[in-house]
XYZ file of N, CA and C in Angstrom:
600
model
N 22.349 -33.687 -19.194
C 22.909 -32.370 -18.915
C 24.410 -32.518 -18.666
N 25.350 -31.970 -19.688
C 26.309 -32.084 -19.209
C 27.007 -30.688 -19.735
N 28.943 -30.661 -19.170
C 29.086 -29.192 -19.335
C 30.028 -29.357 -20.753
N 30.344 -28.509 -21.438
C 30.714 -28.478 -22.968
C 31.938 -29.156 -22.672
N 32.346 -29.703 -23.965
C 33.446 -30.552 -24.023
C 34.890 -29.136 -23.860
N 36.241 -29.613 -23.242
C 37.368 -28.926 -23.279
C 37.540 -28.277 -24.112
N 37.355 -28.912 -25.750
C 37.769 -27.598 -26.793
C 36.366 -26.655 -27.153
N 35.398 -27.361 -26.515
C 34.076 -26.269 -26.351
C 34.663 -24.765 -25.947
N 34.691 -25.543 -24.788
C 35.384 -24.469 -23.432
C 36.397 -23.623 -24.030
N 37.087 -23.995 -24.301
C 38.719 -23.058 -25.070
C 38.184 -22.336 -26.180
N 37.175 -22.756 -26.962
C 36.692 -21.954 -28.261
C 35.843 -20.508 -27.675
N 35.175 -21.344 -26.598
C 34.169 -20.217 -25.745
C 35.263 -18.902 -25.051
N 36.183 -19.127 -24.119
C 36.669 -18.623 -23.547
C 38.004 -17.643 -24.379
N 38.344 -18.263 -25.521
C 38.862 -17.271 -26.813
C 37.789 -16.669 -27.396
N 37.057 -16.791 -27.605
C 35.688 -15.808 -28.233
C 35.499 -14.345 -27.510
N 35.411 -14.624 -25.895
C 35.439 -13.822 -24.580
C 36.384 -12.515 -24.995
N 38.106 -13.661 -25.065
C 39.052 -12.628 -24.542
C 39.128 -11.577 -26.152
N 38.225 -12.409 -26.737
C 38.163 -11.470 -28.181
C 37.335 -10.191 -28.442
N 36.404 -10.849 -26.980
C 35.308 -9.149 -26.864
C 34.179 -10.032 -27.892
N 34.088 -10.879 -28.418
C 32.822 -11.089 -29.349
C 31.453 -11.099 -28.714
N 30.626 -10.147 -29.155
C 29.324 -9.588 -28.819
C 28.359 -10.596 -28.313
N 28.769 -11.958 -29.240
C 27.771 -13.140 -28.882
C 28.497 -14.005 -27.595
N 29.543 -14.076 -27.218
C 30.016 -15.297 -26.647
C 29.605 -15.457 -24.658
N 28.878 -14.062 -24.612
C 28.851 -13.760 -22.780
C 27.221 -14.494 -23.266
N 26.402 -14.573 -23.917
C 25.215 -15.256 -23.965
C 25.631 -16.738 -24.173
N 26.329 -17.166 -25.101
C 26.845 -18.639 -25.381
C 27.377 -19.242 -23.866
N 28.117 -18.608 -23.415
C 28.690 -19.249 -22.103
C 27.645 -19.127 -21.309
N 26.574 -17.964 -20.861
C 25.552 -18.218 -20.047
C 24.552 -19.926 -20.278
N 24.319 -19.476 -21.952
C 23.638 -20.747 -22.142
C 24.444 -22.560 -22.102
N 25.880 -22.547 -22.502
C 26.633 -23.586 -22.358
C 27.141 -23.991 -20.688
N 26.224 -22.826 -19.416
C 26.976 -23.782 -18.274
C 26.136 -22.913 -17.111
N 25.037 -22.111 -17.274
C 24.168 -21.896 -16.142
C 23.321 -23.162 -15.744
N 22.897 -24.008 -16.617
C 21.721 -25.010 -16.164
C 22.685 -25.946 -15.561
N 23.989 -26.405 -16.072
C 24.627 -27.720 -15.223
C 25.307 -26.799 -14.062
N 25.440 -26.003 -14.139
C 26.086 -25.241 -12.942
C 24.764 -25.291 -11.772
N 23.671 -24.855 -12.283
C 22.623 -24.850 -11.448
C 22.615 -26.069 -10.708
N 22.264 -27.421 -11.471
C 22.153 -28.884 -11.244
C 23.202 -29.535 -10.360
N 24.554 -28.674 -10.478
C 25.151 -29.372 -9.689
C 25.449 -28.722 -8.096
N 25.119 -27.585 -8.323
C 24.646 -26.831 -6.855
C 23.434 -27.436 -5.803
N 22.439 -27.425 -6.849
C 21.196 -28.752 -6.598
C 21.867 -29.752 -5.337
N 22.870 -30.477 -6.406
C 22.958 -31.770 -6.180
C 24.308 -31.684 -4.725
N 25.137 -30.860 -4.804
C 26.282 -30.413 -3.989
C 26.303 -29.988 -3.135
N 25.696 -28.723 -3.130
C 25.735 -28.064 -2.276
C 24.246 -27.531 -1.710
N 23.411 -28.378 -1.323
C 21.519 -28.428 -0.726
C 21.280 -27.028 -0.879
N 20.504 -26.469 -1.673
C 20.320 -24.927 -1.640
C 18.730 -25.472 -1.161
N 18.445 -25.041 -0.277
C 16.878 -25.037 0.378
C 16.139 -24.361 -0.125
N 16.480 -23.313 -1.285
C 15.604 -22.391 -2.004
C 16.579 -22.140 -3.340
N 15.550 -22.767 -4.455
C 16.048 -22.525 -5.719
C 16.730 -21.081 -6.109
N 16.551 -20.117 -5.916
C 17.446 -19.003 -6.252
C 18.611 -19.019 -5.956
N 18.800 -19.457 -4.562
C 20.647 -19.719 -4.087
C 21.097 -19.936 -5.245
N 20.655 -21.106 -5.859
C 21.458 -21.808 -6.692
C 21.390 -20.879 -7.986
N 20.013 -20.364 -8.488
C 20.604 -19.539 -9.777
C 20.975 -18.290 -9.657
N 21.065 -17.766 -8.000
C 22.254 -16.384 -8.081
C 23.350 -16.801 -7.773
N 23.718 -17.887 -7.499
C 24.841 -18.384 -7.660
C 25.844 -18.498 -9.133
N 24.848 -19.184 -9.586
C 25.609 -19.554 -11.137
C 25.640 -18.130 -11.684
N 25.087 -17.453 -11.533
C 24.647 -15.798 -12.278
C 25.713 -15.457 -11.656
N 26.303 -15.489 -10.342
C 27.615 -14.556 -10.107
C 28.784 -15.476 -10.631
N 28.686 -16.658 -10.682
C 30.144 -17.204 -10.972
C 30.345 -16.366 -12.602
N 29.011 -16.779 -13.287
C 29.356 -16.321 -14.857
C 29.199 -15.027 -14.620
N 28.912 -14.130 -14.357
C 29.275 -12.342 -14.378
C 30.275 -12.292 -13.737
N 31.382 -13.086 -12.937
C 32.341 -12.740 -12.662
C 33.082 -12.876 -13.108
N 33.171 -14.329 -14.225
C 34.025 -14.748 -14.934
C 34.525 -13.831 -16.282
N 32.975 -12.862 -17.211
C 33.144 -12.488 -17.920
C 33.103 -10.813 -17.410
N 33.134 -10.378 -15.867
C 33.663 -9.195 -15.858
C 35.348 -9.101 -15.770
N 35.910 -10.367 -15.551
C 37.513 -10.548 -15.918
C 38.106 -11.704 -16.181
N 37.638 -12.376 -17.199
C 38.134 -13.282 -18.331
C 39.366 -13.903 -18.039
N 40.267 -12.673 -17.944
C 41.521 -12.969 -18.337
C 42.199 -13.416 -16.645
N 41.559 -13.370 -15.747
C 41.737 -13.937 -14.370
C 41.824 -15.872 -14.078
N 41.110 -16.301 -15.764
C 40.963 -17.669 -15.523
C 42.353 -18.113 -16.281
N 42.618 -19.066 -15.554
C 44.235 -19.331 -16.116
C 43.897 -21.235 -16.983
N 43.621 -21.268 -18.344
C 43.366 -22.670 -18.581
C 44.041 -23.472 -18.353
N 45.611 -23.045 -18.266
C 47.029 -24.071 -17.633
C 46.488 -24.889 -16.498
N 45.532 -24.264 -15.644
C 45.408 -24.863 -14.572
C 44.391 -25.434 -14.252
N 43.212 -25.357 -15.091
C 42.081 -26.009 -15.117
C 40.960 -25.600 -16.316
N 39.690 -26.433 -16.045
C 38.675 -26.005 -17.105
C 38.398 -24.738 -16.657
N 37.678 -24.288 -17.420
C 36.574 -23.144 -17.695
C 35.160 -24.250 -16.373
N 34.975 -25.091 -16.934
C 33.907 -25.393 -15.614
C 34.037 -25.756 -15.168
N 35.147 -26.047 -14.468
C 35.840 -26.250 -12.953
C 36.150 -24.923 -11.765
N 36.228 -23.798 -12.822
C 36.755 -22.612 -12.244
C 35.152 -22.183 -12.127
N 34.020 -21.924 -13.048
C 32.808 -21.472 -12.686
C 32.665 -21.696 -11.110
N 32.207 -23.826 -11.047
C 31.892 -24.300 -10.519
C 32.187 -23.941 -9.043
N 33.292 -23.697 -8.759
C 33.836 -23.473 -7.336
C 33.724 -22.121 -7.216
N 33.595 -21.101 -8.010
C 33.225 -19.698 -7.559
C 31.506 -19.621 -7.216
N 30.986 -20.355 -8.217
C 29.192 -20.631 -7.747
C 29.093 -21.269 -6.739
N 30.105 -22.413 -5.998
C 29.841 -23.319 -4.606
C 30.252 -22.248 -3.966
N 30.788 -21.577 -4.135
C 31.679 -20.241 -2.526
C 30.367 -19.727 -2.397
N 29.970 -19.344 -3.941
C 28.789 -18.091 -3.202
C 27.438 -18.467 -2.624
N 27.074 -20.021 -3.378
C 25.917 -20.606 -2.758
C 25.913 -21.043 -1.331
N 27.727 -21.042 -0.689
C 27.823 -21.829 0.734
C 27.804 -20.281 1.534
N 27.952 -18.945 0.597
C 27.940 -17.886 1.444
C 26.318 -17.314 1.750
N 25.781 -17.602 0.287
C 23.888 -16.960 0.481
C 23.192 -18.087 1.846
N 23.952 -19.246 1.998
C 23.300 -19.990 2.479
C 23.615 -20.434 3.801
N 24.686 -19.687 4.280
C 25.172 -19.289 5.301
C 24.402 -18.140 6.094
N 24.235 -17.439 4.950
C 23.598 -15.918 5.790
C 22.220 -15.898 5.567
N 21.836 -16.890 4.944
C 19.895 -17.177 4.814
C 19.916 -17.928 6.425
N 21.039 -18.926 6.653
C 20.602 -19.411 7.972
C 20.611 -18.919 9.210
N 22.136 -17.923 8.925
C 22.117 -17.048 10.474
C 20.873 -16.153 10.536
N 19.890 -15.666 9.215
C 18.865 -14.500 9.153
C 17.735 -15.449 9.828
N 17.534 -17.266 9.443
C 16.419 -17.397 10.373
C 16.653 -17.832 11.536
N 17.299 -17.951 11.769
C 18.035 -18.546 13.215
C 17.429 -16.690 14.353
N 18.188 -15.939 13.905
C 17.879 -14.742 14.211
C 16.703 -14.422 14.384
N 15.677 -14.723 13.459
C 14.315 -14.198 13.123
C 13.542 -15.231 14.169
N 14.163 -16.807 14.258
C 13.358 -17.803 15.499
C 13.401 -16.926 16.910
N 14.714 -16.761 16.754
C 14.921 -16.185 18.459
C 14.480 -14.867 18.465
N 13.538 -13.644 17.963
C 13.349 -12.925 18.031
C 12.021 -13.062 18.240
N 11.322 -14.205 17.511
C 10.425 -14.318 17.222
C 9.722 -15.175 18.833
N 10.640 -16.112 19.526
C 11.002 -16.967 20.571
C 10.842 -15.546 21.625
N 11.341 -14.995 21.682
C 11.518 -13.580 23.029
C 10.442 -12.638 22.488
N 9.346 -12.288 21.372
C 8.449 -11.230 21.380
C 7.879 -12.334 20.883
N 6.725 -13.154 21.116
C 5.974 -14.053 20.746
C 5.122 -12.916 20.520
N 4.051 -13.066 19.850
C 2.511 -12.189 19.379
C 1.739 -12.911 20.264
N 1.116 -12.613 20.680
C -0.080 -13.535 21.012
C -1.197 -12.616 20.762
N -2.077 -13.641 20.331
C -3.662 -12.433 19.931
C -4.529 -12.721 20.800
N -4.943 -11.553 21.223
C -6.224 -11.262 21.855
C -7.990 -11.511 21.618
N -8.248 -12.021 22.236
C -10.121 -11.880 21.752
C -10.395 -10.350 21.834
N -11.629 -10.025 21.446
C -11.602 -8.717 21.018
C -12.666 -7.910 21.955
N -12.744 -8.698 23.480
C -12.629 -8.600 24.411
C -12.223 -8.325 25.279
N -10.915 -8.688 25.043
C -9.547 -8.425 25.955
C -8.944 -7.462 25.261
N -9.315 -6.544 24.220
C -8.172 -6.074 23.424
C -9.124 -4.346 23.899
N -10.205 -4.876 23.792
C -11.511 -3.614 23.804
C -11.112 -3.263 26.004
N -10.535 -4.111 26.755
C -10.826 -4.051 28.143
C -9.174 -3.340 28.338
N -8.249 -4.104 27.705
C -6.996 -3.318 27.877
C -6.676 -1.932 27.167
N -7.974 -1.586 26.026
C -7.437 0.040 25.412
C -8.246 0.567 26.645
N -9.248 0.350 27.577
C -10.159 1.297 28.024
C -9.195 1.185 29.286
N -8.500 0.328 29.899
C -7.718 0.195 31.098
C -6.590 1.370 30.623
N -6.471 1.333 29.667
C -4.630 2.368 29.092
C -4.892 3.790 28.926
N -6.214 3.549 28.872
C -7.080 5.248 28.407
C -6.933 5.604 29.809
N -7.722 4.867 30.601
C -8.095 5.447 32.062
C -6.326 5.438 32.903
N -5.744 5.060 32.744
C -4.088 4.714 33.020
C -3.834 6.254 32.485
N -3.694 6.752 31.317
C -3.259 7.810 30.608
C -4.018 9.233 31.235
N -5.041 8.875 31.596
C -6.431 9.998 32.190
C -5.548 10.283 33.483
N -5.474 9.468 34.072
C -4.950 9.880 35.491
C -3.251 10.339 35.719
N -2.510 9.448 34.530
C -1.190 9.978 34.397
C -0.801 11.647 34.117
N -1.804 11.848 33.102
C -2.079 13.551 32.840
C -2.436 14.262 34.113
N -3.249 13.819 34.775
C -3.818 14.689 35.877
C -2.770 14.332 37.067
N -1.623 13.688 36.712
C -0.496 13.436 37.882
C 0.529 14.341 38.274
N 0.471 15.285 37.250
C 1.520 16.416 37.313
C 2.437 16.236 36.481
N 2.407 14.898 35.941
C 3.433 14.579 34.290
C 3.954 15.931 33.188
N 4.816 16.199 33.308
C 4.401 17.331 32.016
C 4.669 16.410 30.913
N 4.009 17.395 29.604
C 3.995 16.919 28.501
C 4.692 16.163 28.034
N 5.981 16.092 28.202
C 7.190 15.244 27.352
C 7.163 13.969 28.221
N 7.211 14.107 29.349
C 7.186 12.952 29.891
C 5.452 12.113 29.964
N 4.538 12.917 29.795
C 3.377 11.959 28.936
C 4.170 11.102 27.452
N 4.294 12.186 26.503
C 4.297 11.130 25.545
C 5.585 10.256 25.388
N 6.274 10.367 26.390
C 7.179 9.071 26.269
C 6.287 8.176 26.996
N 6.025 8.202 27.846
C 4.800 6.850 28.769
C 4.200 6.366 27.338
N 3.709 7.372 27.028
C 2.581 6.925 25.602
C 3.079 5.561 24.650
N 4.578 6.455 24.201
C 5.184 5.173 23.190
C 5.665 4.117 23.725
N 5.914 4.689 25.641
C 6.674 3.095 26.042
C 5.631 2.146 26.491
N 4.172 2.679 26.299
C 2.916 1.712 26.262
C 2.488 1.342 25.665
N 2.897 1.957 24.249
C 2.668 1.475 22.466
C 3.710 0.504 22.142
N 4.417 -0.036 23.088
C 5.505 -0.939 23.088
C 7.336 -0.449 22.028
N 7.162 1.336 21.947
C 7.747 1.461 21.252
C 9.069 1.115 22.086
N 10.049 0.641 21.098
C 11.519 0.775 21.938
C 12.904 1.592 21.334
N 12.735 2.037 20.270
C 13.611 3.117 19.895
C 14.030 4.147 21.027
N 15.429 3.913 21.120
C 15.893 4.971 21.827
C 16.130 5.977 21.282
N 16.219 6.296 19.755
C 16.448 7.864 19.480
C 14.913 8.292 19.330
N 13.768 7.338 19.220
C 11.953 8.374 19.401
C 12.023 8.300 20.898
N 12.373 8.050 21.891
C 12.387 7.956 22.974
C 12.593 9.055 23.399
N 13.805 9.186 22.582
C 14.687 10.736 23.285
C 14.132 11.812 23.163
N 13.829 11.746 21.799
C 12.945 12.983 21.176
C 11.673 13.161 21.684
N 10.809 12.370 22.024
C 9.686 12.137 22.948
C 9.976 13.287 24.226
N 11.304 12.651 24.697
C 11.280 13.370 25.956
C 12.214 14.967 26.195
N 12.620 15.029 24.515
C 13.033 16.678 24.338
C 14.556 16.748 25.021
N 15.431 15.479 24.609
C 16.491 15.612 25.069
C 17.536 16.158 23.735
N 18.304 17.152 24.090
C 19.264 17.553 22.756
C 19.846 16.420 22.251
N 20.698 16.922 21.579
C 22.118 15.855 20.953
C 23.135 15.607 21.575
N 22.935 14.474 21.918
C 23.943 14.053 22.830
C 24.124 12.390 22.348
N 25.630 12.118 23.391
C 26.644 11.318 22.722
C 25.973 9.585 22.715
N 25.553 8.591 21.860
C 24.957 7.553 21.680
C 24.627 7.174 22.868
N 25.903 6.828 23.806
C 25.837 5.991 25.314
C 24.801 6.943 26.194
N 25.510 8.605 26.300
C 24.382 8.850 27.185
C 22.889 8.805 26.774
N 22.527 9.143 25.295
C 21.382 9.422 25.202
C 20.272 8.422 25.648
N 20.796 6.680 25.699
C 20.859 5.696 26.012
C 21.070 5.742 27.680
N 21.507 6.071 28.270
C 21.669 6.163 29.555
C 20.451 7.458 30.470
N 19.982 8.027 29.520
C 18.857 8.782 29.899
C 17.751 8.588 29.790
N 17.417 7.960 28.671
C 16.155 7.196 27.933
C 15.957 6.305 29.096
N 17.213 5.498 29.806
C 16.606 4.445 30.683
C 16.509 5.371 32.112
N 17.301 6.289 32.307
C 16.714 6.667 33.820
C 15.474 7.452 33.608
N 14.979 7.430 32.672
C 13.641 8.382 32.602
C 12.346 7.447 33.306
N 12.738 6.274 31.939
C 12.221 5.193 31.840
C 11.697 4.530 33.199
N 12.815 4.141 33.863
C 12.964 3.501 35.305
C 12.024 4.062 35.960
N 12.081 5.629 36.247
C 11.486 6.569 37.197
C 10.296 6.584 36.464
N 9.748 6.709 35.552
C 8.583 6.768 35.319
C 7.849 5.411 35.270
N 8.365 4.141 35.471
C 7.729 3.178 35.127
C 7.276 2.883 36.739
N 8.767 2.869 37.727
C 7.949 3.521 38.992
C 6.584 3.802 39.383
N 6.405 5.512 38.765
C 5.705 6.368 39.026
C 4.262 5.238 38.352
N 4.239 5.090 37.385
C 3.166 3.841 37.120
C 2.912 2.921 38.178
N 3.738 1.687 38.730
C 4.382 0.914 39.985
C 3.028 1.529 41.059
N 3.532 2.670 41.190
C 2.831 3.537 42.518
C 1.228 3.934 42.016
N 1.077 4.437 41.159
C -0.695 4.478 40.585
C -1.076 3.450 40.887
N -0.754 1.876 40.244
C -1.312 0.179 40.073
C -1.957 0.448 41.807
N -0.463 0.616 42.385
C -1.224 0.316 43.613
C -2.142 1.487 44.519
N -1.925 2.703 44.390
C -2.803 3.113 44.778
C -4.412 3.180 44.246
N -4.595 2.675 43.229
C -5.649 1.881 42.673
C -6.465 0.680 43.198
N -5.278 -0.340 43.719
C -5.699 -1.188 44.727
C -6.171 -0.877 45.893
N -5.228 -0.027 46.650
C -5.725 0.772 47.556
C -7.333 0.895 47.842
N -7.568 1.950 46.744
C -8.671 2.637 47.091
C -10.511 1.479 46.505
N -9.853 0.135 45.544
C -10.589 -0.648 45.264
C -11.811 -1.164 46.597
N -12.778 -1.203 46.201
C -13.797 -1.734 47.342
C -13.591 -3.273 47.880
């Protein structure tokens, strides 16, 4: 595998600035596979696509402006080459900050699964939780926010709307969502234990 010889290159890249119908397929086929191979080999793409949307943008960039490559100053696959390493060190940059992100998200909301035991004892505990929250004097809006903040929802704009607050400015709407929140999680706080309370 190697990349076309210099007057390859110069024949290819005059063909280009000529507009000829065939020459954007000729250059795909004369320098996507060693372009690929040497991304491979250069620059560790941990997942084969890096490397062939890589070479795919160096050559669509090259032949969306041709006339940007200056041969005075180098090959034709010297100039690919380093526009396909930028973009493979950029996909592969932002593939790592996305799992890095996705560990630590994944690290702070672990799943853990339930036997179907424990899953059947905590809906009938949330039912009877919800039974008595209604009969607490809750009005409606402030039920179904309890509801979603027990469905683990955390959106602060269904939050808001939950609790029938207008349009208002990002920070406060955010600053209400949590004093609702607070006070009602409280008001939960105080059921747990008067529950204990009244336990035999």
């Amino acid at each position: 595998m190697r990349y076309p010889s210099k007057a390859e290159e110069e024949a290819l890249h005059a063909k280009i600035l000529q507009k000829d119908v065939t020459a954007p397929a000729e250059v795909h086929r004369a320098f996507m596979d060693v372009i690929i191979h040497v991304l491979d080999r250069e620059v560790p793409c941990r997942h084969r696509e890096v490397a062939h949307d890589s070479a795919i943008d160096a050559v669509l960039h090259y032949l969306k402006a041709p006339e940007r490559f200056d041969p005075h100053r180098g090959r034709l696959s010297t100039y690919l080459t380093q526009i396909a390493k930028k973009r493979a060190l950029d996909r592969r940059r932002t593939l790592e900050k996305r799992e890095l992100r996705e560990q630590k998200y994944a690290g702070e909301f672990e799943l853990v699964a339930r036997s179907p035991k424990e899953a059947l004892e905590a809906t009938v505990e949330a039912r009877l939780l919800m039974d008595r929250l209604e009969s607490s004097g809750l009005v409606p809006e402030e039920q179904a926010f309890l509801r979603l903040v027990l469905q683990g929802e955390g959106s602060t704009e269904r939050l808001a709307v939950a609790l029938g607050l207008g349009p208002l400015p990002e920070d406060e709407r955010r600053r209400q969502v949590k004093r609702h929140r607070d006070r009602l999680m409280k008001r939960l706080q105080r059921l747990g234990r008067e529950d204990v309370d009244v336990d035999p």
